[in-house]
Amino acid sequence: MARIVMKFGGATLASTGHIQEMARKAIAEKDKGFDVVVVVAAMGQTAKDVKMMVKRFTDDVSKRELAAVMSTCTQLSSSLFAIALQEAGYKAVSLTGWQAGIHTDRMYRHARIDNIDVHRIEEHFEQGQIVVIAGEQGVDDDYNITTLGKGGAETTAVALAIGLEAERVDIYSNVDGVYTADPRYVTNAQKLQEISYDEMLELSNLGSHVIHPRAVELAKKFQLPVIIRSSSVESVGTLLKEEVEMEKNLVVRGVAFEADIIRLTVGYDAYSEGSLADMFTILAENRINVDIIVQAIIDGLKPTVSFSILKEEFAEALRVLEDSKVSLGFSFADFEIGLAKVSIIGSGMASNPGVAARMFDRLRHENIPVKMVSTSEIKVSVVVPQDDMIRAANALHDEFNLEQALYI
Amino acid sequence: MARIVMKFGGATLASTGHIQEMARKAIAEKDKGFDVVVVVAAMGQTAKDVKMMVKRFTDDVSKRELAAVMSTCTQLSSSLFAIALQEAGYKAVSLTGWQAGIHTDRMYRHARIDNIDVHRIEEHFEQGQIVVIAGEQGVDDDYNITTLGKGGAETTAVALAIGLEAERVDIYSNVDGVYTADPRYVTNAQKLQEISYDEMLELSNLGSHVIHPRAVELAKKFQLPVIIRSSSVESVGTLLKEEVEMEKNLVVRGVAFEADIIRLTVGYDAYSEGSLADMFTILAENRINVDIIVQAIIDGLKPTVSFSILKEEFAEALRVLEDSKVSLGFSFADFEIGLAKVSIIGSGMASNPGVAARMFDRLRHENIPVKMVSTSEIKVSVVVPQDDMIRAANALHDEFNLEQALYI
C-alpha cells in the first residue's frame, strides 16, 4: 500500500480543537488508501512552558536533562493526536522517538539521525493503524533520549518517509506554500507552484522559515517529493522536487531576508594556513552556525576573518572564541550588531551573468550600504543595516519582476 | 557502597521550590556516603492537567495512549529533579521507566512489574551519579510504555531497592509517619515508632493512605525496611519491618477508616460450587478490587453473595456484572451506597480472644449499626453508615486505649 508522511507544526496543534482538525486531515489520507505516518511538533506553548520551568532552576542546564524534559512535549502531542484519531473511529498508535526506531548521535540537543529502524511502524501498518510519532526526538546508542534541535520534526518526517519508501511528505503549517518573498513584508509576493530542492535550500537557509534546510537536504539526497501546505486553507501548496518545469523563464525566483544578524570579526597577529579551518572547526564542533565568511589578507594589515551568525548564537560564539583564543592564535575579536541579510535565489542564475551586478546597482540606487557579500551558484546574499532590510527586499522583488511569477 | 532509595510523592514536588528542597534531602544522603536512587511521582497538579486535556477529546480513551500520555508527567518531574541536583553541584541523571530497566506486563494503566534490570543504574552509580527515576512507569515486552496505577511510584521504589539490594526505602510525603488513627479525625491519635508489614498492610488496605499495599507486600516479601517520613518536618518517621519490638503490650495498634464504600449484593436462582470463584475471577480479571465478601446460603432463601467495593469502581463493576449475568448464572443484583468501613488492626489480636466482641459491644453502645463484618488474624473490619464513620473510629480508638501508644 502506498504510504505518506504528514508533519504538523506547533501552531497547527495549538489546542485540542486544532488537533482534532489536523486528525481529520490524516483521516482523509487514510481514507484515500494510504498508510499514514503523522509526525507532530510540540503543541503551541507547551515547549515554552517547560523551558520556563527549567529556567527557574538554572540558566545552565545539562543538555542531556534538557533533551529528556523537552521530549515530553512532543510525546504529549503525539498521544493526544492518536487519541483524537481513535475518538474519530480510526485505529491509531503513538510512538516516541525510541519506539519509532529513530537512532541518533549523542549531541543531546542537536542530535542527527544515524538510522531509522522502521520495523515497528510497518507492524502497526499491518494492523491498519495510523502511526503518530513524536517529532524532534530519538535515542542514542546508550539509550539516552536525544532531541534533534531546529527543524527536528521536519527532518524526522523526511527521514521516516525515506525509510518507509513513502510517496511524499506533506508539511502542514500556517503558511500555505513558498512565496517569491515573505508576503507580510513584500507587497507583490507570489506563491510558487513548484520549487527545486536547491532553491528551497537557499530560501530556507536564508530566513524563509517554511521548512528547515536539514529536512530539505535530506529530501534532496533521496529525491523525495515534499509539499508545503496550509493547515487552514484548502490549497495545493508548493511542491519541492528536483527539476522545476514551470517558471523557468525567471532567473530570480525568490527574495529572502533575515533580521538579527551579527558580524563577528577576528584579527590575527600570526596567521597560518590552518587558521581558517581551525576557527570554523571549533565553531562547528559547538554547533554554531556560521553563514557568510569574508577573509581579508592585505599586506601591511593584520589578517582578519569576518563571519555572520544569528543573534541567538552570539553569546555562545563569544564564549567559544574566548576559550579558544590561545589555541587559535588570534589577537582580537570585534562585532557589529543590528544587521540583516537579504538574498536573491534562482537556479537559472548560474547561466545568467550580471545578476549580482544588477542587485548591487539597485541597492546603490536605493542608498542601502552593503556590508558583506556572499554568492553561490543559485543565490546572492548581502548583509545590510537591519533598518533597510524590508526596503531592500521590496526593491529587489521589483527589480527582478517577481510579481510576474506563475502561481495558482 | 550502601544504597538507599528515596521516594517523593506529588505534594512534595508541587513547585520548583519544593523540588529544590527535596533535592537537598537526596544530597544529604549522598553526603553520608550512600548511593542514592530517587523515585518521583508527578508534580502536584500536572497529572490532573494532562487528564483534563485528554478529557477534552474523549471520556473513553484507549489505555495504551493514556499510559503513554500520563508517563510524560513523571518524566517531567524526574528531569527537573535531576536538574535541581546538578544545579546544586551534584552529578545526577534522570531515567524513564524503560531506561531504568523496569519491565512490566501489558496492563497499560495497572501494570505489574515483572522484573527490573538494574544494570544501567549501577553504571550510573559507578560514575558517582544520583539516579532520578520517573515513578509509576515501565515498558512491556513490545516496548509499549505502561503505567503502574495506584501506588505505582512507591512500588517502583521498593522494587528498585530490592533489585539494588538497598539498605532501605524512605517514603517522603506530607504525613510524618503512621498513626494509631488519622489525626485529622481522631483526637488522641498517636504516631507509631515501628509497625510490622502485616499491620501496615491492613492499615493501608483500609484507607490509611500513607503507603500503598502493593509496595508494602513487596517490601514484606523481601524483608526490606521502609521508613514513612515527612517532607517538611525533621522527624524519625515510622519504620516498617517484620518484627515490632516496641509497644507489644497493645493488642490493637491502629484504627483505620475509609468512606465511599458500596455494598453490592448478587442473588442466584441456581448456585453451584463454582459460582463464587467465577464471580470474583471475572471481577479480578477486570481489576476491580473487592474487599469484604459475605456469602449467605440459607435454606428456603435464594443464595446471595454480598461484597464491598470502592465508589470509583462502582460503574465498572456494574458493567462487568451486567455483561456476565448469563455466564455467571445469577438472577439479580442490588446495592447499598453511603457506607464506610472502620477497622481495628494489631498483630497481637490473634492471641487475644474477645477483641472483636469488645469492638461490636462498643459500637452497639454508640448505637452504630454494623452492616458487614470481616475478620483476619490481625484485624476486624465493620461496614457502617458513612455518617457514623468518624464517631465509630474515635470510639474504638478510645476503647482500645490507643492514646497510650508509645511515640517519639
mmCIF file of C-alpha atoms in Angstrom, chain B residues 76-200:
data_model
loop_
_atom_site.group_PDB
_atom_site.id
_atom_site.type_symbol
_atom_site.label_atom_id
_atom_site.label_comp_id
_atom_site.label_asym_id
_atom_site.label_seq_id
_atom_site.Cartn_x
_atom_site.Cartn_y
_atom_site.Cartn_z
ATOM 1 C CA LEU B 76 8.980 15.799 33.572
ATOM 2 C CA SER B 77 9.435 15.677 37.351
ATOM 3 C CA SER B 78 12.388 13.267 37.129
ATOM 4 C CA SER B 79 14.275 15.545 34.741
ATOM 5 C CA LEU B 80 13.531 18.642 36.801
ATOM 6 C CA PHE B 81 14.705 16.844 39.957
ATOM 7 C CA ALA B 82 17.963 15.841 38.230
ATOM 8 C CA ILE B 83 18.420 19.426 37.049
ATOM 9 C CA ALA B 84 17.948 20.660 40.645
ATOM 10 C CA LEU B 85 20.635 18.216 41.842
ATOM 11 C CA GLN B 86 23.028 19.284 39.105
ATOM 12 C CA GLU B 87 22.411 22.944 39.875
ATOM 13 C CA ALA B 88 23.399 22.184 43.493
ATOM 14 C CA GLY B 89 26.701 20.839 42.200
ATOM 15 C CA TYR B 90 25.950 17.107 42.269
ATOM 16 C CA LYS B 91 26.155 14.594 39.455
ATOM 17 C CA ALA B 92 22.715 13.328 38.542
ATOM 18 C CA VAL B 93 20.849 11.644 35.733
ATOM 19 C CA SER B 94 17.121 11.122 35.122
ATOM 20 C CA LEU B 95 15.779 7.846 33.776
ATOM 21 C CA THR B 96 12.360 6.920 32.430
ATOM 22 C CA GLY B 97 10.847 3.575 33.371
ATOM 23 C CA TRP B 98 12.188 1.842 30.260
ATOM 24 C CA GLN B 99 15.624 3.387 30.687
ATOM 25 C CA ALA B 100 15.683 2.191 34.304
ATOM 26 C CA GLY B 101 15.007 -1.363 33.111
ATOM 27 C CA ILE B 102 11.538 -1.660 34.618
ATOM 28 C CA HIS B 103 9.764 -4.419 32.693
ATOM 29 C CA THR B 104 6.053 -4.885 33.265
ATOM 30 C CA ASP B 105 3.111 -6.887 31.999
ATOM 31 C CA ARG B 106 0.740 -5.469 29.357
ATOM 32 C CA MET B 107 -1.951 -3.974 31.605
ATOM 33 C CA TYR B 108 -1.227 -0.444 30.437
ATOM 34 C CA ARG B 109 -2.787 1.504 33.274
ATOM 35 C CA HIS B 110 -2.435 -1.086 36.052
ATOM 36 C CA ALA B 111 0.761 -2.783 35.019
ATOM 37 C CA ARG B 112 2.685 -5.032 37.379
ATOM 38 C CA ILE B 113 6.454 -5.163 37.432
ATOM 39 C CA ASP B 114 7.804 -8.443 36.038
ATOM 40 C CA ASN B 115 11.481 -7.724 36.586
ATOM 41 C CA ILE B 116 13.987 -4.917 36.883
ATOM 42 C CA ASP B 117 17.322 -4.872 35.129
ATOM 43 C CA VAL B 118 19.397 -2.642 37.432
ATOM 44 C CA HIS B 119 22.471 -2.846 35.192
ATOM 45 C CA ARG B 120 22.182 0.725 33.946
ATOM 46 C CA ILE B 121 21.517 2.232 37.375
ATOM 47 C CA GLU B 122 24.666 0.554 38.694
ATOM 48 C CA GLU B 123 26.677 2.056 35.837
ATOM 49 C CA HIS B 124 25.439 5.494 36.849
ATOM 50 C CA PHE B 125 26.379 4.750 40.490
ATOM 51 C CA GLU B 126 29.909 3.946 39.334
ATOM 52 C CA GLN B 127 30.045 7.412 37.811
ATOM 53 C CA GLY B 128 29.024 8.924 41.150
ATOM 54 C CA GLN B 129 25.607 9.998 39.898
ATOM 55 C CA ILE B 130 22.388 10.295 41.871
ATOM 56 C CA VAL B 131 19.844 8.437 39.742
ATOM 57 C CA VAL B 132 16.373 10.001 39.487
ATOM 58 C CA ILE B 133 13.689 7.687 38.172
ATOM 59 C CA ALA B 134 10.254 8.557 36.820
ATOM 60 C CA GLY B 135 7.978 6.551 39.099
ATOM 61 C CA GLU B 136 4.790 4.745 38.116
ATOM 62 C CA GLN B 137 6.044 3.625 34.708
ATOM 63 C CA GLY B 138 7.680 0.791 32.838
ATOM 64 C CA VAL B 139 7.752 -0.910 29.477
ATOM 65 C CA ASP B 140 6.130 -4.130 28.254
ATOM 66 C CA ASP B 141 7.681 -6.845 26.094
ATOM 67 C CA ASP B 142 6.645 -4.985 22.921
ATOM 68 C CA TYR B 143 8.248 -1.750 24.103
ATOM 69 C CA ASN B 144 4.979 -0.017 24.848
ATOM 70 C CA ILE B 145 5.017 2.415 27.755
ATOM 71 C CA THR B 146 2.967 1.199 30.706
ATOM 72 C CA THR B 147 1.947 2.912 33.930
ATOM 73 C CA LEU B 148 1.669 1.100 37.217
ATOM 74 C CA GLY B 149 -1.565 2.602 38.527
ATOM 75 C CA LYS B 150 -2.204 3.371 42.185
ATOM 76 C CA GLY B 151 0.825 3.151 44.426
ATOM 77 C CA GLY B 152 3.000 2.854 41.334
ATOM 78 C CA ALA B 153 5.761 5.178 42.435
ATOM 79 C CA GLU B 154 6.041 3.524 45.868
ATOM 80 C CA THR B 155 6.042 0.095 44.273
ATOM 81 C CA THR B 156 8.755 1.224 41.851
ATOM 82 C CA ALA B 157 10.819 2.473 44.794
ATOM 83 C CA VAL B 158 10.514 -0.795 46.722
ATOM 84 C CA ALA B 159 11.135 -2.951 43.645
ATOM 85 C CA LEU B 160 14.249 -0.944 42.766
ATOM 86 C CA ALA B 161 15.522 -1.201 46.337
ATOM 87 C CA ILE B 162 15.141 -4.972 46.171
ATOM 88 C CA GLY B 163 16.882 -5.186 42.804
ATOM 89 C CA LEU B 164 19.701 -2.958 44.029
ATOM 90 C CA GLU B 165 19.908 -4.649 47.437
ATOM 91 C CA ALA B 166 19.435 -1.245 49.021
ATOM 92 C CA GLU B 167 19.574 -0.754 52.770
ATOM 93 C CA ARG B 168 16.109 0.774 52.927
ATOM 94 C CA VAL B 169 13.448 2.868 51.209
ATOM 95 C CA ASP B 170 12.414 6.271 52.557
ATOM 96 C CA ILE B 171 8.904 7.354 51.565
ATOM 97 C CA TYR B 172 8.513 11.132 51.774
ATOM 98 C CA SER B 173 5.043 12.633 51.810
ATOM 99 C CA ASN B 174 3.074 15.225 53.710
ATOM 100 C CA VAL B 175 2.400 12.799 56.569
ATOM 101 C CA ASP B 176 5.218 12.274 59.028
ATOM 102 C CA GLY B 177 4.541 8.659 59.919
ATOM 103 C CA VAL B 178 1.923 6.051 60.686
ATOM 104 C CA TYR B 179 -0.598 6.940 63.369
ATOM 105 C CA THR B 180 -2.895 4.880 65.532
ATOM 106 C CA ALA B 181 -5.660 6.594 63.544
ATOM 107 C CA ASP B 182 -5.991 9.545 61.168
ATOM 108 C CA PRO B 183 -5.126 12.527 63.422
ATOM 109 C CA ARG B 184 -7.398 14.826 61.436
ATOM 110 C CA TYR B 185 -10.428 12.932 62.709
ATOM 111 C CA VAL B 186 -9.348 11.098 65.835
ATOM 112 C CA THR B 187 -8.327 13.493 68.585
ATOM 113 C CA ASN B 188 -5.893 11.354 70.519
ATOM 114 C CA ALA B 189 -4.184 9.631 67.573
ATOM 115 C CA GLN B 190 -0.500 8.873 68.248
ATOM 116 C CA LYS B 191 2.425 8.354 65.886
ATOM 117 C CA LEU B 192 3.886 4.831 65.927
ATOM 118 C CA GLN B 193 7.636 4.366 66.044
ATOM 119 C CA GLU B 194 7.511 0.995 64.334
ATOM 120 C CA ILE B 195 4.883 -1.111 62.647
ATOM 121 C CA SER B 196 5.011 -4.570 61.125
ATOM 122 C CA TYR B 197 4.451 -5.157 57.411
ATOM 123 C CA ASP B 198 1.265 -7.062 58.134
ATOM 124 C CA GLU B 199 -0.174 -4.355 60.306
ATOM 125 C CA MET B 200 0.758 -1.717 57.727
#
